[in-house]
Short mmCIF file of C-alpha atoms and ligand atoms in Angstrom, two decimals:
data_model
loop_
_atom_site.label_atom_id
_atom_site.label_comp_id
_atom_site.label_asym_id
_atom_site.label_seq_id
_atom_site.Cartn_x
_atom_site.Cartn_y
_atom_site.Cartn_z
CA UNK A 1 104.88 -124.31 -207.30
CA UNK A 2 103.71 -121.45 -210.06
CA UNK A 3 105.06 -117.96 -210.03
CA UNK A 4 104.12 -115.63 -207.53
CA UNK A 5 103.39 -113.03 -210.42
CA UNK A 6 101.01 -115.76 -211.99
CA UNK A 7 98.58 -115.71 -209.72
CA UNK A 8 96.43 -113.22 -209.19
CA UNK A 9 96.21 -110.34 -206.50
CA UNK A 10 100.16 -110.78 -207.28
CA UNK A 11 101.32 -107.33 -206.40
CA UNK A 12 102.68 -107.85 -202.67
CA UNK A 13 105.09 -110.65 -203.79
CA UNK A 14 106.38 -109.27 -207.13
CA UNK A 15 110.00 -109.03 -206.89
CA UNK A 16 111.29 -104.96 -206.87
CA UNK A 17 112.70 -103.95 -209.78
CA UNK A 18 116.48 -104.27 -210.97
CA UNK A 19 116.37 -100.42 -211.76
CA UNK A 20 117.05 -98.95 -214.81
CA UNK A 21 118.36 -99.97 -218.42
CA UNK A 22 120.99 -97.53 -217.43
CA UNK A 23 122.56 -98.94 -220.99
CA UNK A 24 120.06 -97.70 -223.74
CA UNK A 25 118.54 -94.56 -221.27
CA UNK A 26 121.53 -92.49 -219.44
CA UNK A 27 122.81 -90.07 -221.53
CA UNK A 28 125.01 -88.18 -219.50
CA UNK A 29 129.04 -87.69 -221.10
CA UNK A 30 130.54 -90.81 -221.32
CA UNK A 31 127.49 -92.49 -220.81
CA UNK A 32 127.09 -95.44 -223.34
CA UNK A 33 123.92 -94.36 -224.81
CA UNK A 34 124.66 -90.70 -224.40
CA UNK A 35 128.41 -91.22 -226.39
CA UNK A 36 126.39 -93.29 -229.17
CA UNK A 37 124.04 -89.75 -229.17
CA UNK A 38 126.68 -87.67 -229.45
CA UNK A 39 127.73 -89.36 -232.38
CA UNK A 40 125.17 -87.60 -234.63
CA UNK A 41 123.98 -84.39 -235.12
CA UNK A 42 121.57 -83.19 -232.84
CA UNK A 43 118.09 -80.46 -232.89
CA UNK A 44 118.97 -78.53 -229.76
CA UNK A 45 116.39 -75.83 -230.17
CA UNK A 46 114.28 -74.04 -232.93
CA UNK A 47 115.82 -71.10 -234.73
CA UNK A 48 112.75 -68.99 -233.34
CA UNK A 49 114.00 -69.69 -229.33
CA UNK A 50 117.11 -67.04 -230.23
CA UNK A 51 115.74 -63.81 -229.63
CA UNK A 52 117.94 -60.72 -228.82
CA UNK A 53 118.96 -62.75 -225.61
CA UNK A 54 120.70 -65.78 -225.05
CA UNK A 55 119.20 -68.88 -224.05
CA UNK A 56 120.17 -71.21 -221.50
CA UNK A 57 119.42 -75.05 -222.83
CA UNK A 58 120.31 -78.38 -221.49
CA UNK A 59 121.08 -81.22 -223.80
CA UNK A 60 121.97 -84.42 -223.07
CA UNK A 61 122.93 -83.70 -219.33
CA UNK A 62 124.96 -80.76 -220.67
CA UNK A 63 124.10 -77.12 -219.16
CA UNK A 64 124.56 -74.93 -222.15
CA UNK A 65 123.96 -71.51 -223.70
CA UNK A 66 123.00 -71.02 -227.03
CA UNK A 67 122.56 -67.43 -228.99
CA UNK A 68 122.74 -66.12 -232.22
CA UNK A 69 125.45 -63.27 -232.30
CA UNK A 70 124.79 -60.03 -233.94
CA UNK A 71 126.72 -61.52 -237.45
CA UNK A 72 124.05 -63.74 -237.71
CA UNK A 73 125.95 -66.83 -236.42
CA UNK A 74 124.66 -69.29 -233.96
CA UNK A 75 126.92 -70.59 -230.93
CA UNK A 76 126.54 -72.99 -228.34
CA UNK A 77 128.97 -72.77 -225.49
CA UNK A 78 129.00 -74.28 -222.05
CA UNK A 79 126.50 -72.37 -219.69
CA UNK A 80 129.33 -71.29 -217.40
CA UNK A 81 131.69 -69.17 -218.23
CA UNK A 82 135.36 -70.57 -218.15
CA UNK A 83 136.23 -67.32 -215.95
CA UNK A 84 134.64 -66.99 -212.85
CA UNK A 85 132.24 -69.59 -213.72
CA UNK A 86 128.88 -67.32 -214.42
CA UNK A 87 126.38 -68.00 -216.10
CA UNK A 88 126.14 -66.99 -219.79
CA UNK A 89 123.00 -66.81 -219.87
CA UNK A 90 123.28 -63.37 -218.30
CA UNK A 91 125.96 -62.05 -221.01
CA UNK A 92 125.44 -59.58 -223.84
CA UNK A 93 125.62 -60.54 -227.24
CA UNK A 94 127.84 -58.94 -229.63
CA UNK A 95 128.77 -58.66 -232.99
CA UNK A 96 130.69 -61.17 -232.74
CA UNK A 97 129.85 -63.87 -229.87
CA UNK A 98 129.40 -63.11 -226.31
CA UNK A 99 130.54 -61.33 -223.72
CA UNK A 100 130.24 -62.18 -220.47
CA UNK A 101 128.39 -60.28 -217.82
CA UNK A 102 130.57 -60.32 -214.84
CA UNK A 103 133.80 -59.26 -216.32
CA UNK A 104 133.40 -58.86 -219.96
CA UNK A 105 135.49 -61.51 -221.18
CA UNK A 106 134.14 -62.12 -225.36
CA UNK A 107 133.77 -65.76 -226.53
CA UNK A 108 133.27 -66.28 -229.90
CA UNK A 109 130.90 -68.93 -231.15
CA UNK A 110 133.79 -72.04 -231.21
CA UNK A 111 134.80 -70.79 -228.05
CA UNK A 112 138.16 -68.58 -228.53
CA UNK A 113 138.29 -65.59 -226.54
CA UNK A 114 138.54 -62.42 -228.52
CA UNK A 115 138.67 -60.01 -225.86
CA UNK A 116 139.72 -60.13 -221.94
CA UNK A 117 138.89 -56.20 -221.09
CA UNK A 118 140.41 -56.10 -217.55
CA UNK A 119 143.39 -58.32 -217.92
CA UNK A 120 146.87 -56.54 -219.24
CA UNK A 121 147.62 -56.05 -222.77
CA UNK A 122 150.15 -58.58 -223.21
CA UNK A 123 148.19 -61.31 -220.93
CA UNK A 124 148.21 -64.65 -222.63
CA UNK A 125 144.87 -65.67 -221.52
CA UNK A 126 143.45 -65.53 -225.33
CA UNK A 127 145.93 -67.97 -226.43
CA UNK A 128 145.46 -70.36 -223.33
CA UNK A 129 142.22 -70.45 -222.37
CA UNK A 130 139.18 -71.93 -223.78
CA UNK A 131 135.21 -71.51 -223.27
CA UNK A 132 134.05 -74.76 -224.30
CA UNK A 133 131.48 -74.73 -227.21
CA UNK A 134 129.92 -77.46 -229.72
CA UNK A 135 129.68 -76.44 -233.54
CA UNK A 136 125.90 -75.66 -234.73
CA UNK A 137 124.30 -75.53 -238.04
CA UNK A 138 120.75 -74.01 -238.27
CA UNK A 139 118.48 -75.89 -241.09
CA UNK A 140 114.83 -75.53 -241.92
CA UNK A 141 114.29 -73.38 -239.02
CA UNK A 142 115.97 -76.09 -236.49
CA UNK A 143 119.56 -75.18 -234.64
CA UNK A 144 121.17 -79.13 -234.45
CA UNK A 145 124.40 -79.49 -232.74
CA UNK A 146 127.53 -82.19 -232.47
CA UNK A 147 127.91 -82.79 -228.95
CA UNK A 148 130.53 -85.75 -229.74
CA UNK A 149 134.41 -85.57 -230.59
CA UNK A 150 135.24 -83.79 -233.08
CA UNK A 151 137.67 -86.25 -234.75
CA UNK A 152 134.67 -88.08 -235.47
CA UNK A 153 132.14 -85.57 -236.93
CA UNK A 154 129.89 -86.63 -239.29
CA UNK A 155 128.99 -84.90 -242.28
CA UNK A 156 125.35 -82.67 -242.15
CA UNK A 157 122.42 -85.18 -243.19
CA UNK A 158 119.99 -84.64 -245.66
CA UNK A 159 117.01 -86.55 -246.37
CA UNK A 160 114.31 -86.57 -248.87
CA UNK A 161 112.13 -86.06 -246.95
CA UNK A 162 113.05 -81.95 -247.56
CA UNK A 163 112.50 -82.06 -250.97
CA UNK A 164 109.13 -82.26 -251.10
CA UNK A 165 107.55 -79.81 -254.01
CA UNK A 166 104.27 -77.41 -252.30
CA UNK A 167 105.81 -79.00 -248.89
CA UNK A 168 105.95 -75.98 -246.22
CA UNK A 169 108.08 -77.40 -243.07
CA UNK A 170 107.31 -76.46 -240.01
CA UNK A 171 109.32 -76.32 -237.07
CA UNK A 172 108.06 -78.04 -234.02
CA UNK A 173 109.64 -78.81 -230.10
CA UNK A 174 107.53 -80.99 -227.83
CA UNK A 175 108.45 -81.43 -223.98
CA UNK A 176 107.77 -84.77 -222.42
CA UNK A 177 108.69 -85.16 -218.65
CA UNK A 178 110.57 -88.75 -219.07
CA UNK A 179 113.22 -90.29 -220.35
CA UNK A 180 113.60 -89.73 -224.47
CA UNK A 181 114.03 -93.71 -225.21
CA UNK A 182 110.06 -94.34 -224.10
CA UNK A 183 109.21 -91.18 -226.42
CA UNK A 184 110.85 -92.53 -229.02
CA UNK A 185 109.86 -96.21 -229.17
CA UNK A 186 106.28 -94.99 -229.12
CA UNK A 187 107.17 -94.40 -233.23
CA UNK A 188 107.80 -98.05 -233.42
CA UNK A 189 104.51 -99.62 -232.10
CA UNK A 190 102.33 -99.30 -234.59
CA UNK A 191 99.82 -101.46 -232.60
CA UNK A 192 98.40 -98.70 -230.19
CA UNK A 193 96.69 -96.32 -233.06
CA UNK A 194 94.27 -99.13 -233.31
CA UNK A 195 93.74 -98.99 -229.52
CA UNK A 196 94.85 -95.62 -227.86
CA UNK A 197 94.10 -93.85 -231.19
CA UNK A 198 90.57 -94.96 -232.68
CA UNK A 199 88.98 -97.87 -230.45
CA UNK A 200 89.02 -97.02 -226.81
CA UNK A 201 88.06 -93.46 -226.36
CA UNK A 202 86.71 -92.60 -230.15
CA UNK A 203 88.31 -91.89 -232.86
CA UNK A 204 91.69 -89.70 -233.04
CA UNK A 205 92.51 -91.20 -236.08
CA UNK A 206 90.91 -92.47 -239.25
CA UNK A 207 88.31 -94.76 -238.72
CA UNK A 208 90.74 -97.08 -241.51
CA UNK A 209 92.85 -97.65 -238.03
CA UNK A 210 90.40 -99.57 -236.54
CA UNK A 211 91.07 -102.87 -237.72
CA UNK A 212 94.03 -104.75 -235.78
CA UNK A 213 96.63 -104.58 -238.58
CA UNK A 214 99.28 -107.52 -239.57
CA UNK A 215 102.67 -106.13 -238.83
CA UNK A 216 106.27 -106.82 -239.62
CA UNK A 217 109.10 -105.05 -238.39
CA UNK A 218 112.13 -104.83 -241.12
CA UNK A 219 116.04 -102.92 -241.38
CA UNK A 220 116.35 -100.84 -243.95
CA UNK A 221 119.51 -99.02 -245.53
CA UNK A 222 119.31 -95.96 -242.19
CA UNK A 223 117.61 -97.93 -239.48
CA UNK A 224 114.27 -99.86 -239.36
CA UNK A 225 110.56 -99.32 -240.07
CA UNK A 226 107.12 -101.23 -239.40
CA UNK A 227 104.95 -102.66 -242.41
CA UNK A 228 101.45 -102.84 -241.30
CA UNK A 229 98.35 -103.54 -243.56
CA UNK A 230 94.40 -102.90 -242.82
CA UNK A 231 91.77 -104.62 -244.80
CA UNK A 232 89.58 -101.75 -245.88
CA UNK A 233 86.71 -101.73 -247.54
CA UNK A 234 85.72 -101.90 -251.65
CA UNK A 235 88.35 -104.68 -251.84
CA UNK A 236 91.24 -101.74 -250.13
CA UNK A 237 93.76 -103.02 -248.40
CA UNK A 238 95.99 -100.40 -246.34
CA UNK A 239 99.30 -100.33 -245.82
CA UNK A 240 100.98 -97.80 -243.87
CA UNK A 241 104.76 -97.51 -242.39
CA UNK A 242 107.18 -95.36 -240.33
CA UNK A 243 110.92 -94.94 -241.15
CA UNK A 244 113.06 -95.07 -237.78
CA UNK A 245 116.69 -93.87 -238.55
CA UNK A 246 118.68 -94.47 -236.31
CA UNK A 247 119.80 -93.49 -233.95
CA UNK A 248 116.74 -91.29 -233.15
CA UNK A 249 114.78 -89.77 -235.79
CA UNK A 250 111.34 -90.74 -237.04
CA UNK A 251 109.31 -90.23 -240.39
CA UNK A 252 105.73 -90.30 -239.47
CA UNK A 253 104.10 -91.31 -242.63
CA UNK A 254 100.41 -89.38 -242.38
CA UNK A 255 97.06 -89.96 -240.97
CA UNK A 256 94.84 -89.45 -243.76
CA UNK A 257 91.58 -92.04 -244.61
CA UNK A 258 91.83 -94.16 -247.23
CA UNK A 259 88.69 -93.12 -248.85
CA UNK A 260 88.08 -92.74 -252.72
CA UNK A 261 88.95 -94.89 -255.88
CA UNK A 262 92.02 -94.61 -256.84
CA UNK A 263 95.26 -96.86 -256.09
CA UNK A 264 98.10 -95.10 -254.44
CA UNK A 265 101.24 -96.07 -253.71
CA UNK A 266 104.18 -94.87 -251.60
CA UNK A 267 102.21 -91.44 -250.46
CA UNK A 268 104.13 -89.61 -248.04
CA UNK A 269 101.94 -86.03 -247.73
CA UNK A 270 101.36 -84.42 -244.55
CA UNK A 271 103.33 -86.10 -242.31
CA UNK A 272 106.06 -85.01 -239.46
CA UNK A 273 109.69 -85.64 -239.08
CA UNK A 274 111.35 -85.28 -236.32
CA UNK A 275 114.51 -86.26 -233.61
CA UNK A 276 113.55 -87.24 -229.33
CA UNK A 277 116.76 -85.40 -228.22
CA UNK A 278 117.70 -85.64 -224.37
CA UNK A 279 117.49 -82.93 -222.07
CA UNK A 280 118.56 -85.32 -219.44
CA UNK A 281 117.65 -88.71 -218.39
CA UNK A 282 114.09 -87.94 -217.27
CA UNK A 283 113.42 -85.08 -220.05
CA UNK A 284 113.00 -85.06 -223.22
CA UNK A 285 112.58 -82.58 -226.53
CA UNK A 286 110.31 -83.47 -229.07
CA UNK A 287 112.16 -81.36 -232.54
CA UNK A 288 111.35 -81.90 -236.08
CA UNK A 289 108.83 -80.57 -238.64
CA UNK A 290 104.49 -81.11 -239.07
CA UNK A 291 104.34 -81.09 -243.03
CA UNK A 292 102.13 -78.47 -244.29
CA UNK A 293 100.58 -79.18 -247.58
CA UNK A 294 98.11 -77.91 -249.73
CA UNK A 295 96.09 -80.62 -250.91
CA UNK A 296 93.22 -80.14 -251.59
CA UNK A 297 93.96 -78.54 -254.88
CA UNK A 298 95.50 -81.64 -256.86
CA UNK A 299 94.43 -82.87 -259.61
CA UNK A 300 92.99 -86.81 -258.57
CA UNK A 301 93.94 -87.28 -255.23
CA UNK A 302 91.31 -85.04 -253.35
CA UNK A 303 89.46 -88.05 -252.86
CA UNK A 304 91.74 -89.95 -250.77
CA UNK A 305 92.13 -86.89 -248.44
CA UNK A 306 90.14 -85.65 -245.45
CA UNK A 307 91.76 -82.59 -245.22
CA UNK A 308 88.89 -80.64 -243.31
CA UNK A 309 89.39 -83.44 -240.00
CA UNK A 310 92.73 -82.54 -239.91
CA UNK A 311 92.90 -78.67 -240.10
CA UNK A 312 90.02 -78.64 -237.17
CA UNK A 313 91.86 -80.97 -234.84
CA UNK A 314 95.53 -79.19 -235.64
CA UNK A 315 96.26 -75.82 -236.45
CA UNK A 316 99.69 -74.29 -237.89
CA UNK A 317 102.55 -75.07 -236.05
CA UNK A 318 101.04 -77.91 -233.38
CA UNK A 319 101.74 -81.00 -233.02
CA UNK A 320 98.50 -83.52 -233.16
CA UNK A 321 96.23 -84.06 -230.62
CA UNK A 322 97.44 -85.99 -227.57
CA UNK A 323 101.59 -85.27 -228.36
CA UNK A 324 101.48 -82.74 -225.32
CA UNK A 325 100.44 -82.21 -221.95
CA UNK A 326 98.66 -79.38 -222.83
CA UNK A 327 94.90 -80.44 -222.62
CA UNK A 328 93.36 -80.00 -218.50
CA UNK A 329 94.52 -83.85 -216.40
CA UNK A 330 90.66 -84.69 -216.82
CA UNK A 331 90.12 -83.97 -220.15
CA UNK A 332 93.52 -86.19 -220.38
CA UNK A 333 91.89 -88.81 -218.77
CA UNK A 334 89.56 -88.79 -221.27
CA UNK A 335 90.58 -88.71 -224.08
CA UNK A 336 94.11 -89.57 -223.66
CA UNK A 337 97.25 -89.44 -226.20
CA UNK A 338 100.57 -90.04 -226.80
CA UNK A 339 101.89 -87.91 -224.21
CA UNK A 340 99.72 -89.55 -221.90
CA UNK A 341 100.89 -92.74 -222.03
CA UNK A 342 104.63 -92.46 -222.46
CA UNK A 343 105.01 -89.87 -220.11
CA UNK A 344 103.13 -91.63 -217.82
CA UNK A 345 105.44 -94.82 -217.84
CA UNK A 346 107.51 -93.15 -215.03
CA UNK A 347 110.77 -90.96 -215.43
CA UNK A 348 112.26 -93.63 -216.85
CA UNK A 349 110.44 -96.88 -217.32
CA UNK A 350 111.55 -100.23 -215.96
CA UNK A 351 112.73 -102.54 -219.12
CA UNK A 352 112.49 -105.41 -216.33
CA UNK A 353 108.86 -105.13 -215.41
CA UNK A 354 107.21 -105.11 -218.63
CA UNK A 355 105.82 -108.33 -220.37
CA UNK A 356 106.32 -107.90 -224.19
CA UNK A 357 104.22 -109.48 -226.72
CA UNK A 358 104.31 -110.05 -230.28
CA UNK A 359 102.86 -106.93 -231.38
CA UNK A 360 106.03 -105.24 -229.75
CA UNK A 361 107.74 -106.26 -232.11
CA UNK A 362 109.32 -103.18 -232.94
CA UNK A 363 109.83 -102.29 -230.00
CA UNK A 364 112.64 -105.11 -229.12
CA UNK A 365 113.70 -104.53 -231.94
CA UNK A 366 114.20 -101.05 -231.86
CA UNK A 367 116.16 -101.26 -228.45
CA UNK A 368 118.24 -104.09 -229.74
CA UNK A 369 119.70 -101.60 -232.70
CA UNK A 370 120.22 -98.62 -230.83
CA UNK A 371 122.28 -101.33 -228.21
CA UNK A 372 124.04 -102.15 -231.15
CA UNK A 373 124.87 -98.79 -231.96
CA UNK A 374 126.01 -98.36 -228.45
CA UNK A 375 128.13 -101.10 -228.34
CA UNK A 376 129.70 -100.62 -231.71
CA UNK A 377 130.52 -97.34 -230.01
CA UNK A 378 132.03 -98.50 -226.82
CA UNK A 379 134.04 -101.24 -228.61
CA UNK A 380 135.62 -97.99 -231.17
CA UNK A 381 133.39 -98.65 -234.19
CA UNK A 382 131.53 -96.03 -236.06
CA UNK A 383 127.45 -96.96 -235.77
CA UNK A 384 125.03 -97.66 -237.84
CA UNK A 385 123.72 -94.05 -239.59
CA UNK A 386 127.13 -92.20 -239.07
CA UNK A 387 128.70 -93.12 -242.28
CA UNK A 388 128.60 -90.14 -244.84
CA UNK A 389 126.70 -90.11 -248.38
CA UNK A 390 129.37 -87.64 -249.55
CA UNK A 391 126.75 -85.08 -249.64
CA UNK A 392 124.12 -87.51 -251.25
CA UNK A 393 120.79 -87.04 -250.08
CA UNK A 394 119.48 -90.05 -247.73
CA UNK A 395 116.07 -92.06 -249.00
CA UNK A 396 113.32 -92.68 -246.26
CA UNK A 397 110.65 -95.21 -246.59
CA UNK A 398 107.81 -94.38 -244.50
CA UNK A 399 104.20 -94.25 -246.84
CA UNK A 400 101.01 -94.87 -246.48
CA UNK A 401 99.42 -96.68 -249.90
CA UNK A 402 96.20 -97.87 -250.60
CA UNK A 403 96.04 -100.81 -253.26
CA UNK A 404 93.20 -102.97 -254.44
CA UNK A 405 93.02 -106.97 -253.27
CA UNK A 406 90.14 -109.40 -253.76
CA UNK A 407 88.87 -110.52 -249.69
CA UNK A 408 89.71 -113.49 -248.83
CA UNK A 409 86.42 -115.25 -247.27
CA UNK A 410 89.20 -116.77 -244.19
CA UNK A 411 90.77 -113.69 -242.40
CA UNK A 412 93.61 -115.75 -241.63
CA UNK A 413 94.15 -116.59 -244.95
CA UNK A 414 93.09 -112.79 -246.21
CA UNK A 415 96.14 -111.07 -243.28
CA UNK A 416 98.83 -113.23 -245.07
CA UNK A 417 97.90 -112.20 -248.20
CA UNK A 418 98.22 -108.65 -247.67
CA UNK A 419 100.93 -109.33 -245.52
CA UNK A 420 102.77 -110.76 -248.74
CA UNK A 421 101.67 -108.12 -251.02
CA UNK A 422 102.97 -105.03 -248.77
CA UNK A 423 106.13 -106.77 -248.09
CA UNK A 424 106.14 -106.70 -251.82
CA UNK A 425 105.10 -103.39 -252.33
CA UNK A 426 108.10 -102.39 -249.49
CA UNK A 427 110.50 -104.19 -251.31
CA UNK A 428 110.12 -102.71 -254.44
CA UNK A 429 109.94 -98.91 -252.20
CA UNK A 430 113.03 -100.04 -251.16
CA UNK A 431 114.37 -100.66 -254.24
CA UNK A 432 113.96 -97.26 -255.61
CA UNK A 433 111.21 -98.58 -258.36
CA UNK A 434 108.42 -96.33 -256.57
CA UNK A 435 108.90 -92.86 -256.39
CA UNK A 436 106.93 -91.03 -254.46
CA UNK A 437 103.60 -89.15 -254.21
CA UNK A 438 103.29 -89.92 -258.24
CA UNK A 439 101.79 -93.16 -258.67
CA UNK A 440 98.05 -93.98 -258.99
CA UNK A 441 95.43 -95.60 -260.67
CA UNK A 442 92.12 -95.91 -260.74
CA UNK A 443 90.10 -99.19 -259.95
CA UNK A 444 89.47 -100.11 -262.44
CA UNK A 445 93.28 -100.49 -263.56
CA UNK A 446 95.22 -104.19 -262.76
CA UNK A 447 96.38 -104.11 -259.41
CA UNK A 448 99.92 -102.33 -259.45
CA UNK A 449 101.24 -105.17 -256.89
CA UNK A 450 100.80 -109.04 -257.72
CA UNK A 451 99.58 -110.40 -253.95
FE1 FE2 B 501 100.30 -92.95 -231.43
#
């Protein structure tokens, strides 16, 4: 008997789902994934969100109030006042901390009570009661918080992404009404670029993304990355890799085309860096930065970049087309983007109703790494990516590269040779042999990477 799932018109006989993959998707305090994500500094808001009023936010299912006091310090406190539970979103921001609207109790950014004006002078409340608080840190226009156990607080990680001369990091924040994982794992699904972004609805990405790529997924010192290659004209091969930095940070390479007559290695201009932070199990933020770089004037590189395409498509500070739910429903049906494919999976997608295929190797690997981290925390160990580097900048590896490699007549042989060449290039990048941005050769130079 063939499985009812394999026959035509199988909907009626399909088994009901066993439910959500709660280990990977549920994020409340005490949940396995929630405890895992809480071991890392997470972005919770943009600095620009903080004006003269407190801001009510929800992160990983916790209701909180975020504010900047008059001394300029950011504070992240439990939303409800520890006195009579009124919301501190109605509090008054003070020189130090925030004062509850109801009875005027004043809390410092670390949750200590500074004042209980209606209580007797000898009251010991200030010594015995604390408002729940989390440590915060502001960096490049984003407010980060550490919401895990205090004795496991890691150092605030610095990545080489922040050290790019001539680059402005433009903070961005977008809401998706769905579970964090289905948004995040899209980044390890490079095959969708060819179909969603290039072939099916016209070209959201450059033409170079039209060919089906070779795919490889590898672990890196900070997480994992994909390696894709596409055959391009004039004997060129276009290589693109994105980083996944565990647990939920992605470095997205630029989406430029591969025009021009230069071989370019480890180009990481005009990309983006973002975290997917759960608001709760059914909502998440994308918070991060878009790189804004003025490239046209860079000698020798202008042929590689078609700035006009990108500038027209994306006003400064906004995500790329298709990254939000802003277009009308009909517009999104006629030209859907990333936001539509991950939100439409449902509030929490059902993994037992998927059929992962060869091209989903990156999704499967990312889930495996997240699960490994979750179980490490559950078993009392520190997860990968948690350990500090004593203030040293952490290296990342995402890039675009264009390499000359003569085309083989047999497509399978050509694909194999491209993949091997790209793997060698990637190994050199991982080993630090190639520095970002600067390496380029003209077409008459010998290929830098031997196939
Ligand atoms: Fe996409």
